[in-house]
Amino acid sequence: MGEGSMQFDPDVTVASPSRVYDYWLGGSFNFAVDRELGDRMIAIDPTIVPMVRDNRSFLRRAVTWLCEHDVTQFLDLGSGIPTVGNVHEVAARLRPEAKVAYVDCEPVAVTMSTRLLEGNPNATITHADLRDWQTVLAAPTVAGLLDFNRPIAVLALSVLQYFDEAANPAETIAHYRRALVPGSYLGITHISADEAGVDMVGLAEATRKAAVSAHLRTREQVMRLFGDAQLVPPGLVRVGEWNPQPGAPAAVPGIFGGLGRVP
């Protein structure tokens, strides 16, 4: 269920982070330029693939935790290319009534999501830049699906790293947080500037010629993105350390993640 019937013509000469991410996860919605950047980043640091898979696993565990705590509405900002284990798929297994509003500005992500969600009354895709929070919150595919008088989980997973400090991502997220009722949640994951042994600087530098480039933040800077949201245990940790399944492999360094409750 998408917003309108727009057709998009992606620029296949410039790599897109969402398509590179899709490539690393084994998806098929990527182009040669995306695979070239993805392989270049793997050469810089081979842990990048297990790192993003840890991030994807965090999404599944966080959505499961939220459903188990009676949160059945989700606003997924920068949702990316639809792959196995999307928010609406994970949520629907536990709470069939769950509603998910996806938001992305990348043409391929929007087109593929529109096709995937066709005929699904509980999930939508909105073509918008998440920084334009007023447009996002007023979009029929968001406001017409989610009830902002009830708790909502806003997810910003591995997306705020594509905005530098001049773009003020903390203020952008604060606008979304202010639109939520108490008992809502904010989920954030972000690449780290603090991890020894991981060439995050090299990985970030490799994205400079992509459609958008990555910006490192320290754990303390990522903490500030949560504003007054109160982090649930175990707090802001490596994504693989956030409520892992029994017997899960050791967490891969590189990405911090957490879930905060709106007071």
PDB file of C-alpha atoms in Angstrom:
ATOM      1  CA  MET A   1       0.000   0.000   0.000  1.00  0.00           C
ATOM      2  CA  GLY A   2       2.008   2.972  -1.223  1.00  0.00           C
ATOM      3  CA  GLU A   3       1.456   6.688  -1.394  1.00  0.00           C
ATOM      4  CA  GLY A   4       0.183   7.476  -4.874  1.00  0.00           C
ATOM      5  CA  SER A   5       1.165   5.587  -8.007  1.00  0.00           C
ATOM      6  CA  MET A   6       4.473   7.370  -8.645  1.00  0.00           C
ATOM      7  CA  GLN A   7       7.096   5.703 -10.778  1.00  0.00           C
ATOM      8  CA  PHE A   8      10.732   6.329  -9.927  1.00  0.00           C
ATOM      9  CA  ASP A   9      13.805   6.337 -12.143  1.00  0.00           C
ATOM     10  CA  PRO A  10      16.802   5.562  -9.920  1.00  0.00           C
ATOM     11  CA  ASP A  11      20.267   6.899 -10.680  1.00  0.00           C
ATOM     12  CA  VAL A  12      22.217   3.687 -11.274  1.00  0.00           C
ATOM     13  CA  THR A  13      25.532   5.535 -11.676  1.00  0.00           C
ATOM     14  CA  VAL A  14      25.764   6.478  -7.984  1.00  0.00           C
ATOM     15  CA  ALA A  15      25.786   3.949  -5.167  1.00  0.00           C
ATOM     16  CA  SER A  16      22.906   4.051  -2.689  1.00  0.00           C
ATOM     17  CA  PRO A  17      23.404   3.014   0.973  1.00  0.00           C
ATOM     18  CA  SER A  18      20.101   1.129   1.041  1.00  0.00           C
ATOM     19  CA  ARG A  19      21.040  -0.852  -2.073  1.00  0.00           C
ATOM     20  CA  VAL A  20      24.535  -1.580  -0.734  1.00  0.00           C
ATOM     21  CA  TYR A  21      22.901  -2.776   2.489  1.00  0.00           C
ATOM     22  CA  ASP A  22      20.597  -4.987   0.428  1.00  0.00           C
ATOM     23  CA  TYR A  23      23.646  -6.447  -1.345  1.00  0.00           C
ATOM     24  CA  TRP A  24      25.355  -7.282   1.950  1.00  0.00           C
ATOM     25  CA  LEU A  25      22.196  -9.018   3.182  1.00  0.00           C
ATOM     26  CA  GLY A  26      22.097 -11.160   0.041  1.00  0.00           C
ATOM     27  CA  GLY A  27      19.256  -9.285  -1.655  1.00  0.00           C
ATOM     28  CA  SER A  28      18.727  -8.727  -5.376  1.00  0.00           C
ATOM     29  CA  PHE A  29      17.621  -5.067  -5.465  1.00  0.00           C
ATOM     30  CA  ASN A  30      21.038  -3.572  -6.178  1.00  0.00           C
ATOM     31  CA  PHE A  31      23.147  -2.502  -9.141  1.00  0.00           C
ATOM     32  CA  ALA A  32      26.780  -2.894 -10.208  1.00  0.00           C
ATOM     33  CA  VAL A  33      27.746   0.444  -8.664  1.00  0.00           C
ATOM     34  CA  ASP A  34      26.288  -0.675  -5.321  1.00  0.00           C
ATOM     35  CA  ARG A  35      28.092  -4.015  -5.424  1.00  0.00           C
ATOM     36  CA  GLU A  36      31.360  -2.257  -6.310  1.00  0.00           C
ATOM     37  CA  LEU A  37      31.101   0.000  -3.249  1.00  0.00           C
ATOM     38  CA  GLY A  38      29.994  -2.913  -1.087  1.00  0.00           C
ATOM     39  CA  ASP A  39      32.999  -4.996  -2.139  1.00  0.00           C
ATOM     40  CA  ARG A  40      35.346  -2.050  -1.604  1.00  0.00           C
ATOM     41  CA  MET A  41      34.064  -1.654   1.942  1.00  0.00           C
ATOM     42  CA  ILE A  42      34.389  -5.393   2.598  1.00  0.00           C
ATOM     43  CA  ALA A  43      38.029  -5.136   1.481  1.00  0.00           C
ATOM     44  CA  ILE A  44      38.571  -2.314   4.000  1.00  0.00           C
ATOM     45  CA  ASP A  45      37.008  -4.312   6.830  1.00  0.00           C
ATOM     46  CA  PRO A  46      35.520  -7.805   6.276  1.00  0.00           C
ATOM     47  CA  THR A  47      33.471  -7.504   9.492  1.00  0.00           C
ATOM     48  CA  ILE A  48      31.074  -5.131   7.695  1.00  0.00           C
ATOM     49  CA  VAL A  49      28.821  -7.991   6.528  1.00  0.00           C
ATOM     50  CA  PRO A  50      28.398  -9.669   9.947  1.00  0.00           C
ATOM     51  CA  MET A  51      28.041  -6.149  11.368  1.00  0.00           C
ATOM     52  CA  VAL A  52      24.999  -5.313   9.200  1.00  0.00           C
ATOM     53  CA  ARG A  53      23.539  -8.763   9.798  1.00  0.00           C
ATOM     54  CA  ASP A  54      23.792  -8.120  13.534  1.00  0.00           C
ATOM     55  CA  ASN A  55      21.936  -4.868  12.865  1.00  0.00           C
ATOM     56  CA  ARG A  56      19.188  -6.716  10.993  1.00  0.00           C
ATOM     57  CA  SER A  57      18.919  -9.217  13.829  1.00  0.00           C
ATOM     58  CA  PHE A  58      18.559  -6.318  16.275  1.00  0.00           C
ATOM     59  CA  LEU A  59      15.536  -5.140  14.266  1.00  0.00           C
ATOM     60  CA  ARG A  60      13.857  -8.525  14.619  1.00  0.00           C
ATOM     61  CA  ARG A  61      14.535  -8.754  18.365  1.00  0.00           C
ATOM     62  CA  ALA A  62      13.473  -5.162  19.033  1.00  0.00           C
ATOM     63  CA  VAL A  63      10.195  -5.536  17.135  1.00  0.00           C
ATOM     64  CA  THR A  64       9.524  -8.812  18.940  1.00  0.00           C
ATOM     65  CA  TRP A  65      10.218  -7.152  22.316  1.00  0.00           C
ATOM     66  CA  LEU A  66       7.902  -4.266  21.459  1.00  0.00           C
ATOM     67  CA  CYS A  67       5.057  -6.571  20.412  1.00  0.00           C
ATOM     68  CA  GLU A  68       5.495  -8.509  23.639  1.00  0.00           C
ATOM     69  CA  HIS A  69       5.138  -5.205  25.492  1.00  0.00           C
ATOM     70  CA  ASP A  70       1.871  -4.340  23.712  1.00  0.00           C
ATOM     71  CA  VAL A  71       3.260  -1.907  21.146  1.00  0.00           C
ATOM     72  CA  THR A  72       1.606  -2.722  17.825  1.00  0.00           C
ATOM     73  CA  GLN A  73       2.235   0.449  15.809  1.00  0.00           C
ATOM     74  CA  PHE A  74       5.523   1.218  14.061  1.00  0.00           C
ATOM     75  CA  LEU A  75       6.921   4.165  12.106  1.00  0.00           C
ATOM     76  CA  ASP A  76      10.066   2.943  10.341  1.00  0.00           C
ATOM     77  CA  LEU A  77      12.174   5.889   9.138  1.00  0.00           C
ATOM     78  CA  GLY A  78      14.654   5.148   6.363  1.00  0.00           C
ATOM     79  CA  SER A  79      13.232   1.649   6.033  1.00  0.00           C
ATOM     80  CA  GLY A  80      15.345   0.749   2.988  1.00  0.00           C
ATOM     81  CA  ILE A  81      14.999  -2.126   0.527  1.00  0.00           C
ATOM     82  CA  PRO A  82      12.410  -4.723   1.589  1.00  0.00           C
ATOM     83  CA  THR A  83      14.167  -7.937   2.573  1.00  0.00           C
ATOM     84  CA  VAL A  84      13.205 -11.006   4.583  1.00  0.00           C
ATOM     85  CA  GLY A  85      12.365 -10.105   8.164  1.00  0.00           C
ATOM     86  CA  ASN A  86      10.845  -6.672   7.578  1.00  0.00           C
ATOM     87  CA  VAL A  87       9.125  -4.970  10.501  1.00  0.00           C
ATOM     88  CA  HIS A  88       5.604  -5.820   9.328  1.00  0.00           C
ATOM     89  CA  GLU A  89       6.506  -9.478   8.825  1.00  0.00           C
ATOM     90  CA  VAL A  90       8.054  -9.851  12.287  1.00  0.00           C
ATOM     91  CA  ALA A  91       5.233  -7.950  13.991  1.00  0.00           C
ATOM     92  CA  ALA A  92       2.435  -9.796  12.198  1.00  0.00           C
ATOM     93  CA  ARG A  93       3.671 -13.166  13.484  1.00  0.00           C
ATOM     94  CA  LEU A  94       3.070 -12.038  17.061  1.00  0.00           C
ATOM     95  CA  ARG A  95       0.350  -9.429  16.619  1.00  0.00           C
ATOM     96  CA  PRO A  96      -1.621  -9.822  13.375  1.00  0.00           C
ATOM     97  CA  GLU A  97      -3.291  -6.444  13.997  1.00  0.00           C
ATOM     98  CA  ALA A  98       0.073  -4.611  14.023  1.00  0.00           C
ATOM     99  CA  LYS A  99       0.369  -1.583  11.730  1.00  0.00           C
ATOM    100  CA  VAL A 100       3.606  -0.425  10.106  1.00  0.00           C
ATOM    101  CA  ALA A 101       4.254   2.822   8.244  1.00  0.00           C
ATOM    102  CA  TYR A 102       7.516   2.726   6.300  1.00  0.00           C
ATOM    103  CA  VAL A 103       9.256   5.918   5.131  1.00  0.00           C
ATOM    104  CA  ASP A 104      12.120   6.197   2.657  1.00  0.00           C
ATOM    105  CA  CYS A 105      13.420   8.621   0.041  1.00  0.00           C
ATOM    106  CA  GLU A 106      15.342   6.086  -2.082  1.00  0.00           C
ATOM    107  CA  PRO A 107      13.457   5.310  -5.337  1.00  0.00           C
ATOM    108  CA  VAL A 108      14.241   1.593  -5.507  1.00  0.00           C
ATOM    109  CA  ALA A 109      13.314   1.107  -1.842  1.00  0.00           C
ATOM    110  CA  VAL A 110       9.990   2.875  -2.357  1.00  0.00           C
ATOM    111  CA  THR A 111       9.169   1.041  -5.590  1.00  0.00           C
ATOM    112  CA  MET A 112       9.988  -2.390  -4.158  1.00  0.00           C
ATOM    113  CA  SER A 113       8.108  -1.646  -0.929  1.00  0.00           C
ATOM    114  CA  THR A 114       5.060  -0.501  -2.900  1.00  0.00           C
ATOM    115  CA  ARG A 115       5.010  -3.824  -4.764  1.00  0.00           C
ATOM    116  CA  LEU A 116       5.618  -5.865  -1.622  1.00  0.00           C
ATOM    117  CA  LEU A 117       2.862  -4.146   0.372  1.00  0.00           C
ATOM    118  CA  GLU A 118       0.205  -4.142  -2.340  1.00  0.00           C
ATOM    119  CA  GLY A 119      -3.048  -5.374  -0.846  1.00  0.00           C
ATOM    120  CA  ASN A 120      -1.771  -5.212   2.746  1.00  0.00           C
ATOM    121  CA  PRO A 121      -4.109  -2.947   4.771  1.00  0.00           C
ATOM    122  CA  ASN A 122      -1.760  -2.889   7.767  1.00  0.00           C
ATOM    123  CA  ALA A 123       1.407  -1.567   6.123  1.00  0.00           C
ATOM    124  CA  THR A 124       2.233   1.460   3.971  1.00  0.00           C
ATOM    125  CA  ILE A 125       5.220   3.121   2.329  1.00  0.00           C
ATOM    126  CA  THR A 126       5.676   6.887   2.170  1.00  0.00           C
ATOM    127  CA  HIS A 127       8.127   8.475  -0.259  1.00  0.00           C
ATOM    128  CA  ALA A 128       9.692  11.263   1.798  1.00  0.00           C
ATOM    129  CA  ASP A 129      12.876  12.544   3.365  1.00  0.00           C
ATOM    130  CA  LEU A 130      12.690  11.769   7.076  1.00  0.00           C
ATOM    131  CA  ARG A 131      14.079  15.253   7.830  1.00  0.00           C
ATOM    132  CA  ASP A 132      10.794  16.671   6.514  1.00  0.00           C
ATOM    133  CA  TRP A 133       9.037  15.500   9.642  1.00  0.00           C
ATOM    134  CA  GLN A 134       5.944  17.627   9.092  1.00  0.00           C
ATOM    135  CA  THR A 135       5.307  16.035   5.683  1.00  0.00           C
ATOM    136  CA  VAL A 136       5.947  12.559   7.065  1.00  0.00           C
ATOM    137  CA  LEU A 137       3.625  12.915  10.052  1.00  0.00           C
ATOM    138  CA  ALA A 138       0.855  14.465   7.925  1.00  0.00           C
ATOM    139  CA  ALA A 139       1.093  11.949   5.070  1.00  0.00           C
ATOM    140  CA  PRO A 140      -2.138   9.932   4.594  1.00  0.00           C
ATOM    141  CA  THR A 141      -0.018   6.779   4.587  1.00  0.00           C
ATOM    142  CA  VAL A 142       1.189   7.660   8.094  1.00  0.00           C
ATOM    143  CA  ALA A 143      -1.556   9.707   9.741  1.00  0.00           C
ATOM    144  CA  GLY A 144      -4.238   7.576   8.117  1.00  0.00           C
ATOM    145  CA  LEU A 145      -2.719   4.320   9.361  1.00  0.00           C
ATOM    146  CA  LEU A 146      -1.251   5.039  12.796  1.00  0.00           C
ATOM    147  CA  ASP A 147      -3.188   6.294  15.814  1.00  0.00           C
ATOM    148  CA  PHE A 148      -0.971   8.881  17.519  1.00  0.00           C
ATOM    149  CA  ASN A 149      -3.203   8.745  20.593  1.00  0.00           C
ATOM    150  CA  ARG A 150      -1.768   5.291  21.269  1.00  0.00           C
ATOM    151  CA  PRO A 151       1.863   4.165  21.717  1.00  0.00           C
ATOM    152  CA  ILE A 152       3.983   4.017  18.577  1.00  0.00           C
ATOM    153  CA  ALA A 153       7.533   2.769  18.103  1.00  0.00           C
ATOM    154  CA  VAL A 154       9.611   5.057  15.897  1.00  0.00           C
ATOM    155  CA  LEU A 155      12.547   3.165  14.391  1.00  0.00           C
ATOM    156  CA  ALA A 156      15.612   4.900  12.953  1.00  0.00           C
ATOM    157  CA  LEU A 157      17.953   2.002  12.323  1.00  0.00           C
ATOM    158  CA  SER A 158      21.295   2.747  10.661  1.00  0.00           C
ATOM    159  CA  VAL A 159      19.899   5.866   8.984  1.00  0.00           C
ATOM    160  CA  LEU A 160      20.844   8.852  11.174  1.00  0.00           C
ATOM    161  CA  GLN A 161      24.506   8.205  10.358  1.00  0.00           C
ATOM    162  CA  TYR A 162      23.813   9.603   6.875  1.00  0.00           C
ATOM    163  CA  PHE A 163      23.149  13.081   8.288  1.00  0.00           C
ATOM    164  CA  ASP A 164      25.977  15.294   9.485  1.00  0.00           C
ATOM    165  CA  GLU A 165      25.755  17.616  12.469  1.00  0.00           C
ATOM    166  CA  ALA A 166      24.718  20.517  10.219  1.00  0.00           C
ATOM    167  CA  ALA A 167      21.563  18.520   9.401  1.00  0.00           C
ATOM    168  CA  ASN A 168      20.887  18.257  13.165  1.00  0.00           C
ATOM    169  CA  PRO A 169      19.495  14.706  13.297  1.00  0.00           C
ATOM    170  CA  ALA A 170      18.938  15.033  17.053  1.00  0.00           C
ATOM    171  CA  GLU A 171      16.443  17.839  16.484  1.00  0.00           C
ATOM    172  CA  THR A 172      14.755  15.908  13.673  1.00  0.00           C
ATOM    173  CA  ILE A 173      14.245  12.882  15.916  1.00  0.00           C
ATOM    174  CA  ALA A 174      13.064  15.172  18.714  1.00  0.00           C
ATOM    175  CA  HIS A 175      10.187  16.342  16.487  1.00  0.00           C
ATOM    176  CA  TYR A 176       9.049  12.747  16.028  1.00  0.00           C
ATOM    177  CA  ARG A 177       9.468  12.029  19.737  1.00  0.00           C
ATOM    178  CA  ARG A 178       7.288  15.018  20.653  1.00  0.00           C
ATOM    179  CA  ALA A 179       4.497  13.642  18.463  1.00  0.00           C
ATOM    180  CA  LEU A 180       4.346  10.454  20.549  1.00  0.00           C
ATOM    181  CA  VAL A 181       2.285   9.712  23.630  1.00  0.00           C
ATOM    182  CA  PRO A 182       3.971   8.427  26.805  1.00  0.00           C
ATOM    183  CA  GLY A 183       4.677   4.724  26.574  1.00  0.00           C
ATOM    184  CA  SER A 184       5.858   5.009  22.986  1.00  0.00           C
ATOM    185  CA  TYR A 185       9.376   3.936  22.041  1.00  0.00           C
ATOM    186  CA  LEU A 186      12.317   5.149  20.003  1.00  0.00           C
ATOM    187  CA  GLY A 187      14.715   2.616  18.468  1.00  0.00           C
ATOM    188  CA  ILE A 188      18.072   3.777  17.094  1.00  0.00           C
ATOM    189  CA  THR A 189      21.138   2.022  15.717  1.00  0.00           C
ATOM    190  CA  HIS A 190      24.190   3.914  14.485  1.00  0.00           C
ATOM    191  CA  ILE A 191      27.730   3.168  13.317  1.00  0.00           C
ATOM    192  CA  SER A 192      30.299   3.832  16.016  1.00  0.00           C
ATOM    193  CA  ALA A 193      33.384   6.020  16.192  1.00  0.00           C
ATOM    194  CA  ASP A 194      34.529   4.296  19.389  1.00  0.00           C
ATOM    195  CA  GLU A 195      35.263   0.724  18.366  1.00  0.00           C
ATOM    196  CA  ALA A 196      38.929  -0.271  18.458  1.00  0.00           C
ATOM    197  CA  GLY A 197      39.974  -2.743  15.795  1.00  0.00           C
ATOM    198  CA  VAL A 198      37.277  -1.675  13.329  1.00  0.00           C
ATOM    199  CA  ASP A 199      38.259   0.684  10.519  1.00  0.00           C
ATOM    200  CA  MET A 200      35.089   2.749  10.776  1.00  0.00           C
ATOM    201  CA  VAL A 201      36.898   5.830   9.475  1.00  0.00           C
ATOM    202  CA  GLY A 202      37.933   3.942   6.342  1.00  0.00           C
ATOM    203  CA  LEU A 203      34.436   2.554   5.893  1.00  0.00           C
ATOM    204  CA  ALA A 204      32.862   5.993   6.264  1.00  0.00           C
ATOM    205  CA  GLU A 205      35.383   7.539   3.872  1.00  0.00           C
ATOM    206  CA  ALA A 206      34.549   4.900   1.245  1.00  0.00           C
ATOM    207  CA  THR A 207      30.976   6.237   1.085  1.00  0.00           C
ATOM    208  CA  ARG A 208      31.991   9.780   0.134  1.00  0.00           C
ATOM    209  CA  LYS A 209      31.030   9.316  -3.509  1.00  0.00           C
ATOM    210  CA  ALA A 210      27.772   7.513  -2.729  1.00  0.00           C
ATOM    211  CA  ALA A 211      24.369   9.201  -2.942  1.00  0.00           C
ATOM    212  CA  VAL A 212      24.802  10.030   0.746  1.00  0.00           C
ATOM    213  CA  SER A 213      27.877   9.508   2.878  1.00  0.00           C
ATOM    214  CA  ALA A 214      28.196   8.135   6.394  1.00  0.00           C
ATOM    215  CA  HIS A 215      29.195  10.132   9.478  1.00  0.00           C
ATOM    216  CA  LEU A 216      30.648   8.524  12.574  1.00  0.00           C
ATOM    217  CA  ARG A 217      29.362   9.348  16.051  1.00  0.00           C
ATOM    218  CA  THR A 218      30.631   8.333  19.465  1.00  0.00           C
ATOM    219  CA  ARG A 219      28.500   6.330  21.843  1.00  0.00           C
ATOM    220  CA  GLU A 220      27.841   9.523  23.834  1.00  0.00           C
ATOM    221  CA  GLN A 221      26.686  11.332  20.681  1.00  0.00           C
ATOM    222  CA  VAL A 222      24.354   8.447  19.826  1.00  0.00           C
ATOM    223  CA  MET A 223      22.977   8.557  23.385  1.00  0.00           C
ATOM    224  CA  ARG A 224      22.006  12.190  22.840  1.00  0.00           C
ATOM    225  CA  LEU A 225      19.868  11.217  19.855  1.00  0.00           C
ATOM    226  CA  PHE A 226      17.442   9.540  22.288  1.00  0.00           C
ATOM    227  CA  GLY A 227      16.738  12.848  24.051  1.00  0.00           C
ATOM    228  CA  ASP A 228      14.608  12.192  27.148  1.00  0.00           C
ATOM    229  CA  ALA A 229      13.624   8.674  26.098  1.00  0.00           C
ATOM    230  CA  GLN A 230      14.553   6.250  28.860  1.00  0.00           C
ATOM    231  CA  LEU A 231      16.696   3.363  27.606  1.00  0.00           C
ATOM    232  CA  VAL A 232      15.430  -0.106  28.422  1.00  0.00           C
ATOM    233  CA  PRO A 233      17.950  -2.759  29.540  1.00  0.00           C
ATOM    234  CA  PRO A 234      20.627  -3.418  28.497  1.00  0.00           C
ATOM    235  CA  GLY A 235      20.861   0.226  27.345  1.00  0.00           C
ATOM    236  CA  LEU A 236      22.926   1.419  24.388  1.00  0.00           C
ATOM    237  CA  VAL A 237      25.204  -1.471  23.432  1.00  0.00           C
ATOM    238  CA  ARG A 238      26.634  -3.222  20.404  1.00  0.00           C
ATOM    239  CA  VAL A 239      23.585  -4.365  18.475  1.00  0.00           C
ATOM    240  CA  GLY A 240      24.521  -8.019  18.907  1.00  0.00           C
ATOM    241  CA  GLU A 241      24.557  -7.533  22.696  1.00  0.00           C
ATOM    242  CA  TRP A 242      20.994  -6.194  22.861  1.00  0.00           C
ATOM    243  CA  ASN A 243      18.922  -9.006  24.409  1.00  0.00           C
ATOM    244  CA  PRO A 244      20.592 -11.723  22.306  1.00  0.00           C
ATOM    245  CA  GLN A 245      19.061 -15.126  21.811  1.00  0.00           C
ATOM    246  CA  PRO A 246      20.565 -17.917  23.936  1.00  0.00           C
ATOM    247  CA  GLY A 247      23.619 -19.362  22.221  1.00  0.00           C
ATOM    248  CA  ALA A 248      23.998 -16.392  19.869  1.00  0.00           C
ATOM    249  CA  PRO A 249      27.555 -15.770  18.608  1.00  0.00           C
ATOM    250  CA  ALA A 250      29.620 -12.975  20.088  1.00  0.00           C
ATOM    251  CA  ALA A 251      28.531  -9.504  19.025  1.00  0.00           C
ATOM    252  CA  VAL A 252      30.408  -7.896  16.154  1.00  0.00           C
ATOM    253  CA  PRO A 253      31.707  -4.402  16.992  1.00  0.00           C
ATOM    254  CA  GLY A 254      30.859  -1.366  14.894  1.00  0.00           C
ATOM    255  CA  ILE A 255      27.195  -0.503  15.497  1.00  0.00           C
ATOM    256  CA  PHE A 256      25.527   0.669  18.716  1.00  0.00           C
ATOM    257  CA  GLY A 257      21.812   0.200  19.260  1.00  0.00           C
ATOM    258  CA  GLY A 258      19.138   0.696  21.861  1.00  0.00           C
ATOM    259  CA  LEU A 259      15.461   1.148  22.584  1.00  0.00           C
ATOM    260  CA  GLY A 260      14.151   4.080  24.623  1.00  0.00           C
ATOM    261  CA  ARG A 261      10.749   4.564  26.242  1.00  0.00           C
ATOM    262  CA  VAL A 262       9.112   7.969  25.832  1.00  0.00           C
ATOM    263  CA  PRO A 263       8.201   9.291  29.310  1.00  0.00           C
TER     264      PRO A 263
END
